[in-house]
CSV table of C-alpha atoms in Angstrom, one decimal:
chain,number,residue,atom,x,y,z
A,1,UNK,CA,22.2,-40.4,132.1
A,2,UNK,CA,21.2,-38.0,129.6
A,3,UNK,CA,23.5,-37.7,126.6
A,4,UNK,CA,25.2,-33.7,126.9
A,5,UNK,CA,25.3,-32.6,123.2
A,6,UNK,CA,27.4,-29.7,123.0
A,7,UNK,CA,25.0,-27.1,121.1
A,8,UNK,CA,26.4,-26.5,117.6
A,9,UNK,CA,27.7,-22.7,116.6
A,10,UNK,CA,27.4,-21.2,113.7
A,11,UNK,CA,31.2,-20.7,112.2
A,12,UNK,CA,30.6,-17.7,110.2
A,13,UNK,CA,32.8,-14.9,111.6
A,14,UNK,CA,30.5,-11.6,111.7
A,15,UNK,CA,32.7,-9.6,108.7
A,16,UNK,CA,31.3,-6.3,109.4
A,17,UNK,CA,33.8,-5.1,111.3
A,18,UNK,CA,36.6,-6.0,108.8
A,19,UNK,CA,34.7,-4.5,106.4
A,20,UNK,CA,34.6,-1.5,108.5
A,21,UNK,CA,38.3,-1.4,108.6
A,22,UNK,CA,39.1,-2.2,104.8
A,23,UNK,CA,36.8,0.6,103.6
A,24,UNK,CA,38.1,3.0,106.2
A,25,UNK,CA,41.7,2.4,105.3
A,26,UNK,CA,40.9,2.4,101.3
A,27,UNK,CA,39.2,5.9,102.0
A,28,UNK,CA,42.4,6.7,103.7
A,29,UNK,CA,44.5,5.8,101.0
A,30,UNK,CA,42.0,7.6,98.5
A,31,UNK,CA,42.2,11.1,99.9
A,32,UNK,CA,46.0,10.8,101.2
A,33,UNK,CA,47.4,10.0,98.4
A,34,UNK,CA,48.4,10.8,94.3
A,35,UNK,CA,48.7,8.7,91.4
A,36,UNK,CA,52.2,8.3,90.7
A,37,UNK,CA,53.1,10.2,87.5
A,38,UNK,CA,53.7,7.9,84.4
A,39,UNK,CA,57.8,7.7,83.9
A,40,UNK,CA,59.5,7.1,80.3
A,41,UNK,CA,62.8,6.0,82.0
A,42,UNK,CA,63.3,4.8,86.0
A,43,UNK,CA,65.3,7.8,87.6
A,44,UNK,CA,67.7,7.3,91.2
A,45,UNK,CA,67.9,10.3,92.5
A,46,UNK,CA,70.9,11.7,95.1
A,47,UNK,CA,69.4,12.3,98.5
A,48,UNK,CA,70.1,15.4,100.3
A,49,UNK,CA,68.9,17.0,103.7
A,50,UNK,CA,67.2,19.6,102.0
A,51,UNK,CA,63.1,19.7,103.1
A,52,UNK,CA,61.0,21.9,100.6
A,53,UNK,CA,58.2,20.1,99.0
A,54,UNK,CA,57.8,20.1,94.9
A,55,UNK,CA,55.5,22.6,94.1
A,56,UNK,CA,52.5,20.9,93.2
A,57,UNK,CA,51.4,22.8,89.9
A,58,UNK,CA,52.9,24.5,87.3
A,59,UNK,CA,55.4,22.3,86.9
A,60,UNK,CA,58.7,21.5,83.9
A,61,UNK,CA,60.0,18.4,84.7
A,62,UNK,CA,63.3,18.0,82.9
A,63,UNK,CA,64.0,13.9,83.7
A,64,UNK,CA,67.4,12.9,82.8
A,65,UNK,CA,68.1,9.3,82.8
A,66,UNK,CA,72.0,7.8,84.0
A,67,UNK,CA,72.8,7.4,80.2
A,68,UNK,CA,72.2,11.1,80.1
A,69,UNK,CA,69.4,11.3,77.6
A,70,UNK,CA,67.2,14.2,78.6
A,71,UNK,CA,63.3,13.7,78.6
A,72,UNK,CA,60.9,17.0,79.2
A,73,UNK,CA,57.5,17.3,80.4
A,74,UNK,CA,55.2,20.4,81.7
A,75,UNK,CA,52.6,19.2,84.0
A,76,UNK,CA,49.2,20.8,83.3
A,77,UNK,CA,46.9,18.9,80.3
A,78,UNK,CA,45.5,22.0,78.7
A,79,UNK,CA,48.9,24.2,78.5
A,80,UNK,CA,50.8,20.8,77.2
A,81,UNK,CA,48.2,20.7,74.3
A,82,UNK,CA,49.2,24.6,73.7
A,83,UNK,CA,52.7,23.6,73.8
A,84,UNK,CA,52.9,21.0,71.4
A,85,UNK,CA,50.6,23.2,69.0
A,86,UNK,CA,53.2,26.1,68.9
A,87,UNK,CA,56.2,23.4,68.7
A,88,UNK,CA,54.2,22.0,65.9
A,89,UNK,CA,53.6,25.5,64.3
A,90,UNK,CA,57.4,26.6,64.8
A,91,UNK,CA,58.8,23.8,63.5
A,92,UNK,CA,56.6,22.6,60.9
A,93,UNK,CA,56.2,18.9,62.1
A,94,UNK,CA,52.6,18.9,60.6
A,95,UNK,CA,51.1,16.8,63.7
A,96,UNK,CA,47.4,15.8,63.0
A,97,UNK,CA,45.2,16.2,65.8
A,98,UNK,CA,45.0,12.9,67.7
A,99,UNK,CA,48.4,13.1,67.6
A,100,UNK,CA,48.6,16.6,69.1
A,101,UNK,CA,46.0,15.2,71.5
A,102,UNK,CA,48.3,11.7,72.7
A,103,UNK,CA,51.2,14.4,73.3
A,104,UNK,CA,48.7,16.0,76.2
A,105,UNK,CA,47.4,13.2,77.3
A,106,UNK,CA,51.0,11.3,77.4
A,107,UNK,CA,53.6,11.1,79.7
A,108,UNK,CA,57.5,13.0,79.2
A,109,UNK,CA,58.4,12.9,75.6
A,110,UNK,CA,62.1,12.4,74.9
A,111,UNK,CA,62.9,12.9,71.0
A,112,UNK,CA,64.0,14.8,68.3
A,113,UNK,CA,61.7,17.0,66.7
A,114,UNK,CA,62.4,14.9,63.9
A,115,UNK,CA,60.7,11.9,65.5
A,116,UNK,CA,58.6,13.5,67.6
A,117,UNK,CA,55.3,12.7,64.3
A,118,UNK,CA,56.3,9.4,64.5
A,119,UNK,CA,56.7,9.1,68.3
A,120,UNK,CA,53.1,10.7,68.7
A,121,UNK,CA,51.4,8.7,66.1
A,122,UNK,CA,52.6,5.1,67.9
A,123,UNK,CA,50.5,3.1,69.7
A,124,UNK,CA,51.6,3.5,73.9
A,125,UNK,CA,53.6,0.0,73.9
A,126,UNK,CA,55.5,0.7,70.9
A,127,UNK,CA,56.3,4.6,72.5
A,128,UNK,CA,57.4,2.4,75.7
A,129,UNK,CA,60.0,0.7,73.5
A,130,UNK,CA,60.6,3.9,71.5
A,131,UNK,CA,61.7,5.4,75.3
A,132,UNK,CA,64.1,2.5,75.4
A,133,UNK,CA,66.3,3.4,72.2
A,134,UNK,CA,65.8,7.1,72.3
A,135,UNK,CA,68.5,9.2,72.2
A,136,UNK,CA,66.4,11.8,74.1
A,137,UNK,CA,65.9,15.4,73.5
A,138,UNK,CA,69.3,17.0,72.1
A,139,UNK,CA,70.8,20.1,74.4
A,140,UNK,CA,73.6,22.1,74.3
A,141,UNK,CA,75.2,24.9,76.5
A,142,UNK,CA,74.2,27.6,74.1
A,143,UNK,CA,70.7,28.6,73.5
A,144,UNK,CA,71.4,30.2,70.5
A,145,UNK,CA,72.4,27.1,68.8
A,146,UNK,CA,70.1,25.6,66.8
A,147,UNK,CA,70.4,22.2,67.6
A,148,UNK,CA,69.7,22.9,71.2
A,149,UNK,CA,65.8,21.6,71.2
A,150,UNK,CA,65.7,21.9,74.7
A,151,UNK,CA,66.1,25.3,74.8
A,152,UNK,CA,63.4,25.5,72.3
A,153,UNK,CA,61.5,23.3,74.6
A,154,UNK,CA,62.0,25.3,77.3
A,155,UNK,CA,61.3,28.6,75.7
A,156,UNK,CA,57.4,27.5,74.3
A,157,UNK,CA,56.5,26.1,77.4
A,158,UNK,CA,57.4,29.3,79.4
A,159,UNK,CA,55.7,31.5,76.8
A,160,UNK,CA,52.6,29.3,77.4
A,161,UNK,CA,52.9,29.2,81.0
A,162,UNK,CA,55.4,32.2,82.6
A,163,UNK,CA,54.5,30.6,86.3
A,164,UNK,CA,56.3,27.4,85.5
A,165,UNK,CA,58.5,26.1,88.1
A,166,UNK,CA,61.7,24.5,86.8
A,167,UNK,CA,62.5,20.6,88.3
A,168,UNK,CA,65.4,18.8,87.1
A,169,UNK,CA,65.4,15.0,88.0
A,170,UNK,CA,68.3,13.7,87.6
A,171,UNK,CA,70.0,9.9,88.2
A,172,UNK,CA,72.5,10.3,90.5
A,173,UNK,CA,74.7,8.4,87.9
A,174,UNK,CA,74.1,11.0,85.2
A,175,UNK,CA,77.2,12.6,84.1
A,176,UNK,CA,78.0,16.5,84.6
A,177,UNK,CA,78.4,17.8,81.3
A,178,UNK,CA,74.8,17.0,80.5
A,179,UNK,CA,73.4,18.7,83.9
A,180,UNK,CA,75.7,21.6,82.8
A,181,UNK,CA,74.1,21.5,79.3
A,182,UNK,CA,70.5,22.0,81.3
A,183,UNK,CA,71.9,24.5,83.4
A,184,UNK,CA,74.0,26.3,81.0
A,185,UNK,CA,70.2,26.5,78.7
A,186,UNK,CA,68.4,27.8,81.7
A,187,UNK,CA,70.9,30.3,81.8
A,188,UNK,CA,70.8,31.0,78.4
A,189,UNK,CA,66.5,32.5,79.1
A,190,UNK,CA,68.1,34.1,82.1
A,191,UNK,CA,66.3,31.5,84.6
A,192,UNK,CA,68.4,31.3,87.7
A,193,UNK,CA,66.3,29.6,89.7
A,194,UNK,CA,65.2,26.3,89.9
A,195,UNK,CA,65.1,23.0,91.8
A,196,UNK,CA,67.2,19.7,91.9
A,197,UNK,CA,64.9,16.8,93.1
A,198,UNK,CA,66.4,14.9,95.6
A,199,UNK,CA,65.3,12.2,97.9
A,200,UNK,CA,65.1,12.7,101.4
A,201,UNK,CA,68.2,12.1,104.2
A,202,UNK,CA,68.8,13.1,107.8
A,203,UNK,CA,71.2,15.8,108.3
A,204,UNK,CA,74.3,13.9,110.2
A,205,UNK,CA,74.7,14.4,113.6
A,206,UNK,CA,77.3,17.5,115.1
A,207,UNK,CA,77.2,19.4,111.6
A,208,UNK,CA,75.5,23.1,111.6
A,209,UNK,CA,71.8,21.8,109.9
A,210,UNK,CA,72.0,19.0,112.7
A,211,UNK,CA,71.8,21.9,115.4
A,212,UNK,CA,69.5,24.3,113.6
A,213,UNK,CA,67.2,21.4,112.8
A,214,UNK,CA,67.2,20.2,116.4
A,215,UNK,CA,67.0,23.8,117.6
A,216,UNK,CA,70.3,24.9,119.0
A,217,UNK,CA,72.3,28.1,117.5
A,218,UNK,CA,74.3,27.3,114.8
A,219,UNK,CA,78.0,27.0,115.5
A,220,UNK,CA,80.3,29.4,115.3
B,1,UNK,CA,25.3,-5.1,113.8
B,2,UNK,CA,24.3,-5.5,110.5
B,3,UNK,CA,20.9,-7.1,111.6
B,4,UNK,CA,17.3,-6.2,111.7
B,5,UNK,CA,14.5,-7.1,113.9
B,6,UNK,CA,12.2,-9.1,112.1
B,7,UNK,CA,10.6,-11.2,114.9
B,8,UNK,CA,7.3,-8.9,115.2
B,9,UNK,CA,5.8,-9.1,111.9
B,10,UNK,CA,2.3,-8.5,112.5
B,11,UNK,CA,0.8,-10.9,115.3
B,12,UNK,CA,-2.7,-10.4,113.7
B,13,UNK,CA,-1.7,-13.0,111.4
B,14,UNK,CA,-1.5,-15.8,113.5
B,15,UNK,CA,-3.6,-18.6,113.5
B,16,UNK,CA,-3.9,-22.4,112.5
B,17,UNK,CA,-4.5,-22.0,108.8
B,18,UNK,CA,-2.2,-18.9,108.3
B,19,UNK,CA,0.8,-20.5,107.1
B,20,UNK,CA,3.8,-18.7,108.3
B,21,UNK,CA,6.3,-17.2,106.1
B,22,UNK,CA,10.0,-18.4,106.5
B,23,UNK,CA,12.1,-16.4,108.6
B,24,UNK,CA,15.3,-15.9,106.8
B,25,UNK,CA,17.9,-14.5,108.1
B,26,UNK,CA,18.6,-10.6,107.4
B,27,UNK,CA,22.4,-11.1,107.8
B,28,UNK,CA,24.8,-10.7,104.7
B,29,UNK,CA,27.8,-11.7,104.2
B,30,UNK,CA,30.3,-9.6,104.1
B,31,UNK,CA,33.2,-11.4,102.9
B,32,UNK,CA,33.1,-10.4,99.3
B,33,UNK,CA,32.8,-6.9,100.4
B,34,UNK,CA,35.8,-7.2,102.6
B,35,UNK,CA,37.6,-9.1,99.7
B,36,UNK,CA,36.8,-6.1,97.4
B,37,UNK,CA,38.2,-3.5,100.1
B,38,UNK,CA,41.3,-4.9,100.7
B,39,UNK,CA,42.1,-5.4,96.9
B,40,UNK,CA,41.1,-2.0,96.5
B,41,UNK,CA,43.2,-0.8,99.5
B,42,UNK,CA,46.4,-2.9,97.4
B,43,UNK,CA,45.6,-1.7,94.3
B,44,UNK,CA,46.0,2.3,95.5
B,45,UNK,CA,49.1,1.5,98.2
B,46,UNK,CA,50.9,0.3,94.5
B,47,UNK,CA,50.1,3.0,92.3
B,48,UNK,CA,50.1,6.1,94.5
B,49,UNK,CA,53.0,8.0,95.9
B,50,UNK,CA,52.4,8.8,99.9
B,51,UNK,CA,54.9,11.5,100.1
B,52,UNK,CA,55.8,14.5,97.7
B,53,UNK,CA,59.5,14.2,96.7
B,54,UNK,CA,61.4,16.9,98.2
B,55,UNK,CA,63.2,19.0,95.8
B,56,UNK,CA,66.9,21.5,96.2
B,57,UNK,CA,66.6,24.9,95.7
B,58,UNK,CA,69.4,26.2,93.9
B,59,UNK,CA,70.1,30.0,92.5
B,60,UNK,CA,72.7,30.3,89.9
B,61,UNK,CA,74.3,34.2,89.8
B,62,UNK,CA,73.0,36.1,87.6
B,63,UNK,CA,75.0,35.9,84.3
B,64,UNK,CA,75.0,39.2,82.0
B,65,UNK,CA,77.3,39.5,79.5
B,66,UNK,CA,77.0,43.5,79.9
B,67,UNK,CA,78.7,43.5,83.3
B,68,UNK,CA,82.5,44.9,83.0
B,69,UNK,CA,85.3,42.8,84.5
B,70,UNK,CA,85.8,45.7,87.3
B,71,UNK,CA,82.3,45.3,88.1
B,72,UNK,CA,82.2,42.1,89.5
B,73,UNK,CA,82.7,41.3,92.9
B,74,UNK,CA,86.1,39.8,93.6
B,75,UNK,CA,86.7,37.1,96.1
B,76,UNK,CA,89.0,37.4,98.7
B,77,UNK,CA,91.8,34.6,98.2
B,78,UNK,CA,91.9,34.3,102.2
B,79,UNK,CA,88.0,33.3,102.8
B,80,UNK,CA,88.3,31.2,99.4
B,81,UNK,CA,88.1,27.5,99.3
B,82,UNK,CA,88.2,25.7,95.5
B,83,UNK,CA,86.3,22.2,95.7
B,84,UNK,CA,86.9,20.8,92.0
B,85,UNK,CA,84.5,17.4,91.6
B,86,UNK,CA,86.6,14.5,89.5
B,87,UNK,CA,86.3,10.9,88.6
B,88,UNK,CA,85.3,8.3,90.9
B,89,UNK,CA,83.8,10.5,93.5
B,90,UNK,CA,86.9,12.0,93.8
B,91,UNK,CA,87.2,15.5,95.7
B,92,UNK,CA,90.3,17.6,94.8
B,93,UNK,CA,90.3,20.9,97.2
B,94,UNK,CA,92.4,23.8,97.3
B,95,UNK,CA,92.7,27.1,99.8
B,96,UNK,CA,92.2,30.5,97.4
B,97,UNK,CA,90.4,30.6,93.9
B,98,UNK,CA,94.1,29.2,92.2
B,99,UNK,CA,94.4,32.3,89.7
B,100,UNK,CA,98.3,32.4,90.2
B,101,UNK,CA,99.6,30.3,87.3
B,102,UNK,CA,103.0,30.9,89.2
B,103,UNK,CA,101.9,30.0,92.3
B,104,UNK,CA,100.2,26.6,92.1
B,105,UNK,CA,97.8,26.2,95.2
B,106,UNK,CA,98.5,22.7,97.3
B,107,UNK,CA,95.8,20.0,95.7
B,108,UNK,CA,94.6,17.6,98.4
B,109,UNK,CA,92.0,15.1,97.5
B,110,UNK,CA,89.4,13.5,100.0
B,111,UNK,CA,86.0,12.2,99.2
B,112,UNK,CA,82.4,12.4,100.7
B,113,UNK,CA,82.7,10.5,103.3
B,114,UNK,CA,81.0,11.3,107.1
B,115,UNK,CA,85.1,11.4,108.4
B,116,UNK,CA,87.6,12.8,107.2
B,117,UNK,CA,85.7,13.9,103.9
B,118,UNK,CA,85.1,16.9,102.1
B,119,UNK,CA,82.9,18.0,105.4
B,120,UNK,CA,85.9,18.5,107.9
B,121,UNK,CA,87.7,20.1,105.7
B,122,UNK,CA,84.8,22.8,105.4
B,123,UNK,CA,84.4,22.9,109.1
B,124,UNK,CA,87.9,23.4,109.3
B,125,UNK,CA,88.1,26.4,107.0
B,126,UNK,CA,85.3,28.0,108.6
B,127,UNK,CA,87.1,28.0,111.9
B,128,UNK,CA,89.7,29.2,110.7
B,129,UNK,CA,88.1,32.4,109.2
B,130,UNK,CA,86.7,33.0,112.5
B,131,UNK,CA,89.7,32.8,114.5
B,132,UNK,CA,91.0,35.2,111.8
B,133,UNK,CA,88.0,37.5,111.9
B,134,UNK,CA,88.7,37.4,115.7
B,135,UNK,CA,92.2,38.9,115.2
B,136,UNK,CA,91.1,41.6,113.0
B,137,UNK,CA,92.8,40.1,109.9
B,138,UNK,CA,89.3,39.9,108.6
B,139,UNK,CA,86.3,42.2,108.3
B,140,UNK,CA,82.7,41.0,110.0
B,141,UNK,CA,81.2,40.7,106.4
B,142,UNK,CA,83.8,38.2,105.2
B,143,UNK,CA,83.1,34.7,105.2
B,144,UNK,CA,83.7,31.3,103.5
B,145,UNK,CA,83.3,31.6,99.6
B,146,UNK,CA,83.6,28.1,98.1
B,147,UNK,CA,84.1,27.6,94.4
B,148,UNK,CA,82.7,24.1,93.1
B,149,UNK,CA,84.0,23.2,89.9
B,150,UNK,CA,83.0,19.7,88.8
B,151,UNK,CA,84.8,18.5,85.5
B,152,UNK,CA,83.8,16.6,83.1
B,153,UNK,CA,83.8,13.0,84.4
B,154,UNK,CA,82.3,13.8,88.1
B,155,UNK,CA,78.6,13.1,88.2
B,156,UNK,CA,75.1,14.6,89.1
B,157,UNK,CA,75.4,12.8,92.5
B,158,UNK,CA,78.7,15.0,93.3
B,159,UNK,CA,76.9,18.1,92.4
B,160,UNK,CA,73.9,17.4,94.5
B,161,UNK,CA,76.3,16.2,97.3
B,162,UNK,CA,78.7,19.1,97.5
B,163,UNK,CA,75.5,21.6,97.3
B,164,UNK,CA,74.1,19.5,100.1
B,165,UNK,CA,77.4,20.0,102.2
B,166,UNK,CA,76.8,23.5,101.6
B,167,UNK,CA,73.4,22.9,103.6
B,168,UNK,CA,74.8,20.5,105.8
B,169,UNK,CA,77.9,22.9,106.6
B,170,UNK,CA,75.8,26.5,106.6
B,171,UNK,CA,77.7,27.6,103.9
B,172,UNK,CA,75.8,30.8,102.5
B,173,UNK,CA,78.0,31.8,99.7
B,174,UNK,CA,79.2,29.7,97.0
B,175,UNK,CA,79.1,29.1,93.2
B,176,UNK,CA,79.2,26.5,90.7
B,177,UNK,CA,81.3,27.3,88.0
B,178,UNK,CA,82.9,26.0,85.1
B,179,UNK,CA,86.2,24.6,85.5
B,180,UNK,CA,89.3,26.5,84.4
B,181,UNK,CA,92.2,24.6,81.8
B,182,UNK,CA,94.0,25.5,84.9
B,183,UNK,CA,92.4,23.7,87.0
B,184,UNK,CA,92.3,21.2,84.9
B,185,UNK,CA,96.2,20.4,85.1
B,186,UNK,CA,96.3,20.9,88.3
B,187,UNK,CA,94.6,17.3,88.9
B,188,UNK,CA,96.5,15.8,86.3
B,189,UNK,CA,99.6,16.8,87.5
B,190,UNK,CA,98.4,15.3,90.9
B,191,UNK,CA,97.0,12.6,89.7
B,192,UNK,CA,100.7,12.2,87.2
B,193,UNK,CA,102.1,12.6,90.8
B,194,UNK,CA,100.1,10.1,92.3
B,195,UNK,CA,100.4,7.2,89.9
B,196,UNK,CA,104.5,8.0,89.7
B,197,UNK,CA,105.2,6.2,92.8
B,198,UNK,CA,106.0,8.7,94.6
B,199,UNK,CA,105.0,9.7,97.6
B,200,UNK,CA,101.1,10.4,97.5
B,201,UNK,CA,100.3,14.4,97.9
B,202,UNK,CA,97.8,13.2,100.0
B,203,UNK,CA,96.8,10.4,102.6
């Protein structure tokens, strides 16, 4: 009887396919998404039902941590070097350029003017640990006080750039007064309007946005 | 897949004293590449953000120092519901905007809470101006007004969630103001009430 010798296959898996797949989903992931913006401070924020997107240009973030410390940052490179060119002009910090240059590259700044030179001109680990102690950027309710820097803040970067949408982020653990300091500054340049970041939550069930979310009248 | 026919190279060649080239095998492996694709794929699902955050619009009145007292619209005291924010989530809420010193509104606290919370209460008071717009007691235009006055020790979370009940409710009309010194002592003197031992204001 003839020996049956089972004929030996090859174990290598064909990949293509997988490879297929991978590349397919990493193009996927390429065009869906955006790089998450560089944060000085981790922010919670309060969820509510409410659905508009944030704008997606043109944007002052105002970040407030839930020690209250304020941080501030406009959105678009070539206006943030503008910005810190006129801050630096109004308030005499005499910022070099490579330092005017880390402030448009960088992420939100939260200092005094009087340590914003030494801010710019550290390296980005020692800004990181900077973030950690700073008292961030000082406010008040009136803009006409001149200790308020974030209505100064607020002022230059509007002059640079009138389109600028207003987002305050806010940890839900922040305390009032300093929100009402923001507020009470927007006020002060007679802004109005402006938007709260907020995560995302499911109007409850029974209330008026449940029904006109869900397509009945709302109730009476 | 991935292969290539490379059986007919020339047959000219052939012969006893043509030595054949090797036939290798055109196949590649692609594990590397896959290994490459699917670090790739990790390294953008960690440092991208899927979804934009969704953002509250929110329209303070316009402030203006010019306008005269007379000027300004006044709020009926019927349609008028005062929300003042406190400590530890706490929601003190009154009927009427509480300008009669003499006349100190009932102070009730609740919280935000899916029953029995701030929410019923708003539901309630919009019923109620509708059954009174019903029996002509009010005009058609006339409808809730809520006043939100957080104080000093409430948090950003309270405003957000009171504006969101305003969403969640359909409330169009309300304001955030500053709270009043009068105000003020009306949740002391609940919470003086409170703490006294005597019998709570509220449940």
């Amino acid at each position: 009887m003839p020996k049956v010798t089972m004929p030996r296959k090859s174990t290598t898996v064909d990949m293509t396919a997988m490879c297929d797949v991978a590349f397919l989903l990493l193009t996927f992931f390429m065009l869906a998404t955006k790089f998450k913006p560089d944060e000085p401070v981790m922010v919670k924020t309060p969820a509510s039902i409410s659905e508009i997107p944030i704008p997606d240009n043109d944007i002052m973030l105002i970040t407030v941590d839930p020690a209250g410390r304020i941080f501030f940052s406009i959105d678009n490179k070539n206006m943030r070097k503008e910005l810190i060119e006129k801050i630096d002009e109004q308030k005499g910090l005499g910022l070099t350029d490579e330092e005017k240059n880390k402030f448009a590259i960088g992420a939100s700044v939260g200092t005094p003017f009087t340590q914003l030179k030494s801010y710019l001109a550290a390296e980005p680990e020692q800004q990181k640990e900077y973030d950690k102690t700073t008292k961030g950027i000082p406010a008040d309710t009136s803009v006409l006080n001149e200790q308020n820097e974030l209505a100064q803040w607020v002022k230059e970067a509007r002059y640079t750039n009138p389109k600028l949408r207003i987002v305050i982020k806010a940890d839900g653990a922040a305390g009032y007064p300093e929100i009402k300091k923001i507020i009470s500054t927007l006020q002060g340049w007679k802004i109005f309007k402006f938007n709260l970041l907020t995560s995302m939550k499911e109007p409850p069930a029974g209330t008026a946005a449940y029904d006109m979310k869900h397509g009945g009248a709302p109730q009476q | 897949m991935a292969e290539m026919d490379t059986s007919s190279s020339g047959g000219h060649k052939k012969g006893p004293g043509v030595k054949k080239g090797k036939k290798l095998s055109t196949r590649i492996d692609l594990t590397p590449m896959v290994d490459l694709g699917f670090l790739l794929i990790t390294f953008f699902m960690y440092t991208t953000t899927m979804s934009k955050p969704k953002t509250m619009q929110i329209n303070m009145p316009y402030k203006d120092e010019n306008i005269k007292e007379e000027e300004q619209t006044k709020i009926k005291n019927s349609v008028a519901l005062t929300v003042l924010l406190s400590k530890d989530h706490r929601v003190y809420y009154y009927e009427g905007i509480g300008d009669d010193p003499q006349n100190p509104p009932k102070l009730e606290v609740t919280y935000f809470r899916a029953k029995d919370g701030i929410r019923d209460v708003l539901i309630n008071k919009k019923k109620t101006i509708e059954d009174m717009k019903r029996a002509g007691q009010l005009t058609g235009k006339d409808q809730l007004t809520v006043l939100i006055k957080p104080d000093e020790t409430s948090t950003y979370e309270d405003m957000v969630n009171m504006l969101d009940e305003m969403n969640i409710n359909d409330v169009r009309v309300y304001a955030l103001l500053d709270i009043s010194p009068v105000d003020k002592e009306f949740i002391s003197l609940t919470e003086q009430a409170n703490a006294g031992g005597a019998a709570p204001a509220t449940p």
